[in-house]
Short mmCIF file of C-alpha atoms in Angstrom, two decimals:
data_model
loop_
_atom_site.label_atom_id
_atom_site.label_comp_id
_atom_site.label_asym_id
_atom_site.label_seq_id
_atom_site.Cartn_x
_atom_site.Cartn_y
_atom_site.Cartn_z
CA MET A 247 1.64 5.25 9.48
CA LEU A 248 2.02 1.61 8.42
CA VAL A 249 3.24 0.81 4.91
CA THR A 250 3.64 -2.25 2.71
CA GLU A 251 5.94 -3.05 0.10
CA GLY A 252 8.60 -0.44 1.85
CA ASP A 253 11.45 -1.95 -0.26
CA SER A 254 9.33 -0.97 -4.25
CA PRO A 255 10.06 1.31 -5.62
CA LEU A 256 6.54 2.93 -5.16
CA GLY A 257 6.71 1.91 -1.30
CA ALA A 258 10.48 3.94 -0.62
CA ALA A 259 9.06 6.45 -3.11
CA LEU A 260 5.81 7.32 -0.04
CA VAL A 261 7.75 6.33 2.17
CA ARG A 262 10.61 9.21 1.69
CA LEU A 263 7.47 11.66 1.09
CA PHE A 264 5.58 10.25 4.43
CA VAL A 265 9.04 10.37 6.95
CA ALA A 266 9.80 13.61 5.00
CA ARG A 267 6.11 15.42 5.65
CA GLY A 268 7.03 14.51 9.00
CA TYR A 269 5.01 11.34 10.55
CA SER A 270 6.11 8.62 12.64
CA VAL A 271 6.71 5.49 9.83
CA ALA A 272 6.25 2.06 9.35
CA ALA A 273 7.34 0.71 6.11
CA ALA A 274 6.81 -3.30 5.77
CA SER A 275 7.58 -5.30 3.56
CA ASP A 276 8.56 -9.55 3.27
CA ARG A 277 12.59 -8.15 3.94
CA VAL A 278 14.03 -5.73 6.32
CA PRO A 279 15.07 -3.67 3.61
CA HIS A 280 19.60 -3.63 3.47
CA ALA A 281 21.82 -1.03 1.37
CA ALA A 282 22.97 -2.19 -2.27
CA ALA A 283 25.55 -3.82 -2.68
CA GLY A 284 28.53 -1.39 -2.84
CA THR A 285 26.53 1.16 -1.57
CA ASN A 286 25.21 2.63 1.44
CA ALA A 287 22.41 3.59 0.77
CA SER A 288 18.42 2.01 1.63
CA PRO A 289 15.94 2.65 -0.15
CA TRP A 290 15.14 5.58 2.33
CA SER A 291 18.39 6.83 2.08
CA ALA A 292 17.28 11.04 1.13
CA VAL A 293 15.42 10.95 4.67
CA ALA A 294 17.36 8.43 6.34
CA ALA A 295 19.81 10.72 6.71
CA ASP A 296 18.17 14.21 7.65
CA ASN A 297 19.34 14.16 11.91
CA ALA A 298 15.83 17.18 11.36
CA VAL A 299 13.98 13.93 10.53
CA ARG A 300 12.70 10.26 12.16
CA SER A 301 13.86 7.27 10.29
CA PRO A 302 11.57 4.89 9.38
CA LEU A 303 10.72 1.60 11.21
CA ALA A 304 11.41 -1.21 9.00
CA LEU A 305 9.49 -4.17 9.51
CA THR A 306 9.24 -8.24 8.29
CA TRP A 307 6.55 -8.92 7.37
CA ASN A 308 5.50 -12.54 6.07
CA ARG A 309 2.20 -11.72 3.86
CA ARG A 310 0.67 -15.84 3.77
CA SER A 311 1.26 -15.45 8.06
CA PRO A 312 -1.86 -14.76 10.07
CA VAL A 313 -0.01 -14.20 12.66
CA SER A 314 2.74 -12.14 11.06
CA ALA A 315 -0.25 -9.39 10.32
CA ARG A 316 -1.19 -9.13 14.29
CA THR A 317 2.46 -8.82 15.24
CA VAL A 318 3.28 -6.30 12.36
CA LEU A 319 0.49 -3.75 14.28
CA LEU A 320 1.33 -4.52 18.23
CA SER A 321 5.28 -3.80 16.72
CA VAL A 322 4.41 0.17 15.30
CA ARG A 323 2.33 0.15 18.22
CA ASN A 324 4.77 -0.25 20.24
CA ALA A 325 7.41 2.11 18.05
CA PHE A 326 4.91 5.13 17.91
CA GLU A 327 2.09 4.59 21.18
CA THR A 328 -0.93 4.70 18.42
CA LEU A 329 -1.09 4.02 14.07
CA ASP A 330 -3.89 6.27 13.08
CA GLU A 331 -3.71 5.43 8.59
CA ALA A 332 -1.81 2.10 7.00
CA LEU A 333 -1.63 2.34 3.05
CA ILE A 334 -1.82 -1.63 1.80
CA LEU A 335 0.39 -1.76 -1.54
CA GLU A 336 -0.59 -4.48 -4.63
CA PRO A 337 1.85 -7.02 -3.42
CA PRO A 338 4.63 -7.67 -6.89
CA PHE A 339 3.34 -10.00 -8.68
CA PRO A 340 4.88 -12.77 -11.56
CA ALA A 341 3.98 -10.89 -15.30
CA GLY A 342 4.05 -12.01 -18.32
CA SER A 343 3.85 -16.01 -19.32
CA PRO A 344 1.28 -17.05 -20.86
CA LEU A 345 -1.75 -19.38 -18.49
CA THR A 346 -0.14 -22.23 -21.00
CA GLU A 347 3.47 -21.15 -19.56
CA ALA A 348 2.55 -20.15 -16.15
CA ALA A 349 5.04 -22.34 -13.97
CA SER A 350 2.90 -23.58 -11.35
CA ALA A 351 5.64 -21.60 -8.24
CA ASP A 352 4.12 -18.46 -10.03
CA ILE A 353 0.33 -19.26 -10.03
CA GLU A 354 1.26 -20.33 -5.31
CA ARG A 355 2.92 -17.47 -4.74
CA ALA A 356 0.87 -14.53 -6.84
CA PHE A 357 -2.22 -16.14 -4.61
CA ASP A 358 -0.58 -16.65 -1.53
CA ASP A 359 0.33 -13.48 -1.43
CA SER A 360 -2.47 -12.33 -1.79
CA LYS A 361 -3.84 -13.37 1.83
CA GLY A 362 -1.54 -10.70 2.40
CA PRO A 363 -3.05 -7.79 1.77
CA VAL A 364 -6.68 -9.84 3.46
CA PHE A 365 -5.01 -10.32 7.02
CA LEU A 366 -3.43 -6.54 6.84
CA ALA A 367 -6.58 -4.85 6.42
CA ARG A 368 -8.88 -7.33 8.84
CA GLU A 369 -6.67 -6.15 11.67
CA LEU A 370 -6.38 -2.60 10.56
CA LEU A 371 -10.00 -2.71 10.37
CA GLY A 372 -9.92 -4.11 14.76
CA SER A 373 -7.33 -1.97 15.19
CA PHE A 374 -9.29 0.93 14.41
CA LEU A 375 -12.59 0.51 15.46
CA ALA A 376 -11.09 0.08 18.60
CA GLY A 377 -9.51 3.09 18.72
CA GLY A 378 -12.47 4.63 17.00
CA GLY A 379 -11.02 5.55 13.61
CA GLY A 380 -8.49 6.10 11.55
CA VAL A 381 -7.40 6.16 6.84
CA ILE A 382 -6.81 2.71 5.02
CA SER A 383 -5.72 2.89 1.66
CA PHE A 384 -5.32 0.65 -0.76
CA VAL A 385 -2.40 1.38 -3.86
CA SER A 386 -3.19 -1.21 -7.36
CA GLY A 387 -0.57 -0.22 -8.59
CA GLY A 388 0.23 -0.53 -13.26
CA PRO A 389 -2.52 -2.34 -16.09
CA ALA A 390 -1.27 -6.56 -15.57
CA ALA A 391 1.12 -8.26 -17.81
CA GLY A 392 -0.26 -11.68 -17.88
CA PRO A 393 -3.21 -13.45 -16.90
CA VAL A 394 -2.04 -14.33 -13.20
CA GLU A 395 -1.50 -11.07 -12.80
CA SER A 396 -4.47 -9.54 -13.47
CA ALA A 397 -6.23 -12.89 -11.77
CA ALA A 398 -4.25 -11.38 -8.44
CA ARG A 399 -4.78 -8.09 -9.17
CA GLU A 400 -8.42 -8.24 -8.97
CA ALA A 401 -8.58 -10.27 -6.17
CA PHE A 402 -7.12 -7.45 -4.38
CA ARG A 403 -9.49 -4.52 -6.32
CA GLY A 404 -12.33 -7.23 -4.93
CA LEU A 405 -11.14 -6.24 -1.56
CA ALA A 406 -10.66 -2.79 -1.80
CA THR A 407 -13.87 -2.37 -3.49
CA ALA A 408 -16.04 -4.77 -1.10
CA LEU A 409 -14.28 -3.30 1.93
CA MET A 410 -13.84 1.53 0.58
CA ALA A 411 -17.81 -0.26 -0.35
CA SER A 412 -18.14 -0.83 3.69
CA PRO A 413 -15.40 -0.42 6.43
CA GLY A 414 -17.81 -0.73 9.47
CA SER A 415 -17.66 1.96 10.57
CA GLY A 416 -18.04 5.75 10.10
CA ALA A 417 -14.89 6.75 11.31
CA ILE A 418 -12.74 4.87 9.39
CA MET A 419 -12.11 6.18 5.56
CA ALA A 420 -11.47 3.46 3.19
CA ASN A 421 -9.91 4.76 -0.45
CA GLY A 422 -8.47 3.52 -2.92
CA PHE A 423 -5.54 4.45 -5.29
CA GLN A 424 -4.79 2.89 -9.41
CA CYS A 425 -2.97 3.97 -12.47
CA GLY A 426 -1.58 4.03 -15.45
CA ALA A 427 2.06 3.00 -16.48
CA VAL A 428 3.72 5.62 -14.38
CA ASP A 429 6.88 6.85 -12.69
CA PRO A 430 6.56 5.42 -8.94
CA GLU A 431 8.33 9.03 -8.03
CA GLU A 432 5.15 10.94 -9.95
CA TYR A 433 2.70 8.03 -8.56
CA ALA A 434 3.31 8.54 -5.16
CA ALA A 435 4.04 12.12 -5.46
CA PHE A 436 -0.24 11.73 -6.78
CA ILE A 437 -1.28 9.51 -3.25
CA ASP A 438 1.31 12.40 -1.09
CA ARG A 439 -1.34 15.40 -3.22
CA THR A 440 -4.26 13.52 -3.05
CA LEU A 441 -3.92 12.44 0.52
CA GLU A 442 -3.38 16.10 1.90
CA GLU A 443 -6.08 17.18 0.19
CA LYS A 444 -9.02 14.84 0.52
CA ALA A 445 -8.39 11.58 1.40
CA ARG A 446 -8.30 11.72 4.18
CA LYS A 447 -11.68 13.09 4.99
CA ILE A 448 -14.00 11.10 2.28
CA THR A 449 -14.15 7.53 2.37
CA GLY A 450 -15.10 5.30 -0.54
CA ARG A 451 -13.09 6.01 -3.54
CA TRP A 452 -10.87 5.30 -6.43
CA PHE A 453 -8.45 7.86 -6.98
CA SER A 454 -7.64 7.30 -10.93
CA PHE A 455 -3.16 8.75 -12.08
CA GLN A 456 -3.13 9.07 -15.61
CA PRO A 457 -0.63 11.68 -16.52
CA ARG A 458 -1.55 13.36 -19.64
CA GLY A 459 0.40 16.26 -20.17
CA GLY A 460 0.07 16.58 -17.27
CA PHE A 461 -1.71 15.61 -13.78
CA LEU A 462 -5.15 13.94 -14.61
CA GLN A 463 -7.29 13.14 -11.51
CA GLY A 464 -10.61 10.63 -11.65
CA VAL A 465 -12.51 10.27 -9.27
CA LEU A 466 -14.62 6.41 -8.93
CA ARG A 467 -17.82 5.50 -6.64
CA THR A 468 -16.73 2.10 -5.88
CA SER A 469 -19.73 1.03 -7.76
CA SER A 470 -18.02 2.09 -11.01
CA ASN A 471 -15.29 -0.51 -12.45
CA PRO A 472 -11.56 0.47 -11.32
#
């Protein structure tokens, strides 16, 4: 299993859950995670310290490079011999500023980083088609906080929706996850549970998580607005 943005709060929570379940997990990020200053803790220390489970494979991924996307998949296959499933998390986008005050560097970074999911999805589709199938999940974050972030997130969701509508083979399960402003651990638990219950068996759906005094799950078809 491959999880992108593996050092983000949500990515790290997903990695911990999947490793604890016994999966062989590769965590890709734009830098290899290191322990926080003054500690020995990594984002996955809760599972890495348990000798009964296998530590995740940490991979450096340059979102702007098609070669890097290919290298990530090769690294996973070299380590685990196969790749059955991938969760592509939305990259972190700059938030907040009105468009008239947005820095040019932030705008360029947002759309440059948006290339990463496209490059990686292309490699995954080719790999899964050649290997007879697989599972791809696109994971979106909470509400956008500004126009640049909103535009970049719509690009990510547009990619997800298009591939969910026609992933290229009935053997590929492609679904999306979206949420409101929620705790990463709760969102990760929802994704893990939904994958176990249905998202590895059906394709072309957005699964929405919005806690309202408890868990509420809505299923949106790809023809609906996320």
